[in-house]
């Protein structure tokens, strides 16, 4: 076969350009390999993994071939983000891959390239400029992008994800350069399977999908919500080690109710109001069926930033037939539970000894509440109904109580307890006397001085978690929590806050960021070949994260470990999640590896440049 391809290469070289030669060589090779058929029936098997480049079976020390077949020009190689190394191509590689003259003569190491890019990024004063520079880098040099993100995770995480990604989504139409995922709109109804097959990768293992209706705390951003799946999957790779080629970002565009976007000449989505009811349900059902048909039983589908009414319904409908995970409901719950379990070492007592008050009763709030109740049941053996009575929720109409039950949405009803109506949060704090106050309202500045002071008057160490994103929507700032509690609060937020000094002591705010959980959780699901997500896997992920908070962290007031250790953290979470999947009989990759942490680390993608033959 190599000699045959060599002859084709030289036959085509005088008449076709590099891109055309590559396309024709690929077509001819596939035709010959299939006995004259243009369709490769073997690789069309749903869920089949095709290692086109030999990277997955090669060790880091082995050279790989950066092309499916040999081509006569390296110009295309430099424009393939997965294999482009910029100025790091060696002298030998420049000769072997027709790169002579296409690059300046200098050879720069990946480390020096990283240093140069970081220097450039730090010159930008506007966060959105940094975001755009990082997206440009991802589109031209994938490995350098992930090397930067892994080595500088604490500095760059707020750039590629919250809070900057929120602004990027708001302005996505204006900054749009090239598609980074699949857009499936109402126009594609009836042919979604065909659309999925347009994606070039066949070995997809994780899909993050949004319909853009509830992006962070920013509301309906329609088609411009694509920044969220793109950002989440960047973290799947950087923090969890899932190969970039195995990740697929998808936006379902059913319109938007955002008048500003509908009137924006640069808006990139459907210019119509949101489809609802049967039309919406049919499109989502076709999508879910097509994903399973095209990628198989074991592709993880992560729902992201759907509005409450759809989020709960989709999770309930497909959790028994697909491998699905809702990060807003389950991921947020898992990371918050981890913080609570760790905080018990500062607060004392067991989880069941505490009282919890939530501001916000949407998918995040009720998801967290339910997982707390499940963990209590696991620890005490008490029925979950009894545990729910220690958890109270406040929505836009006040405390959720039994007398309101007839008018509540179904996901709020389990939290309606016997109590007189209370309309204000501060009055609810005084009445319930919670030890933990959690904000998931999506509305900023709701934890006022009066609220924080009430928490501090009730508790020696009030635990305050202002979880709404982005930073502008946080219920209070770290500075406010520490100042108004006279330095006694234990504080965590959804978006990052800088360390704050109060009364001579430096406090380091914790960040209850879902990025602690979903990358490691996803890796554990993938490496075990799990076919369903079980609540016990989420509890296990929380416990695994909490176990990695040390005494040194507690002394700084932290209830989460630093992000600088995130790959180690993710490997440990993945190992525990995989072990639980095997224990529950949900794993399909048999036999179970003996050392799951080492196995998880060995599965992780490395962004180090490969040597090319």
PDB file of C-alpha atoms in Angstrom, residues 22 42 54 59 84 95 98 106 131 140 153 187 200 260 313 335 379 487 539 589:
ATOM      1  CA  UNK A  22      -4.509  15.455   0.389  1.00  0.00           C
ATOM      2  CA  UNK A  42     -16.141  -0.874   9.207  1.00  0.00           C
ATOM      3  CA  UNK A  54      -1.575   6.319  15.588  1.00  0.00           C
ATOM      4  CA  UNK A  59       4.163   6.268  23.640  1.00  0.00           C
ATOM      5  CA  UNK A  84       0.856  22.366  13.890  1.00  0.00           C
ATOM      6  CA  UNK A  95      12.806  18.556   5.376  1.00  0.00           C
ATOM      7  CA  UNK A  98       7.960  19.986   2.880  1.00  0.00           C
ATOM      8  CA  UNK A 106      14.709  29.716  13.810  1.00  0.00           C
ATOM      9  CA  UNK A 131     -10.160  35.327  25.585  1.00  0.00           C
ATOM     10  CA  UNK A 140      -4.081  27.302  15.075  1.00  0.00           C
ATOM     11  CA  UNK A 153      -4.501  27.109  35.057  1.00  0.00           C
ATOM     12  CA  UNK A 187     -33.737  24.092   9.944  1.00  0.00           C
ATOM     13  CA  UNK A 200     -14.932  15.129  11.111  1.00  0.00           C
ATOM     14  CA  UNK A 260     -31.738  42.813  21.843  1.00  0.00           C
ATOM     15  CA  UNK A 313     -37.427  17.284  32.129  1.00  0.00           C
ATOM     16  CA  UNK A 335     -18.863  20.485  43.971  1.00  0.00           C
ATOM     17  CA  UNK A 379     -24.280   8.778  56.516  1.00  0.00           C
ATOM     18  CA  UNK A 487     -13.507  37.966  59.731  1.00  0.00           C
ATOM     19  CA  UNK A 539     -21.588  11.392  45.973  1.00  0.00           C
ATOM     20  CA  UNK A 589     -14.549  -1.801  30.077  1.00  0.00           C
TER      21      UNK A 589
END
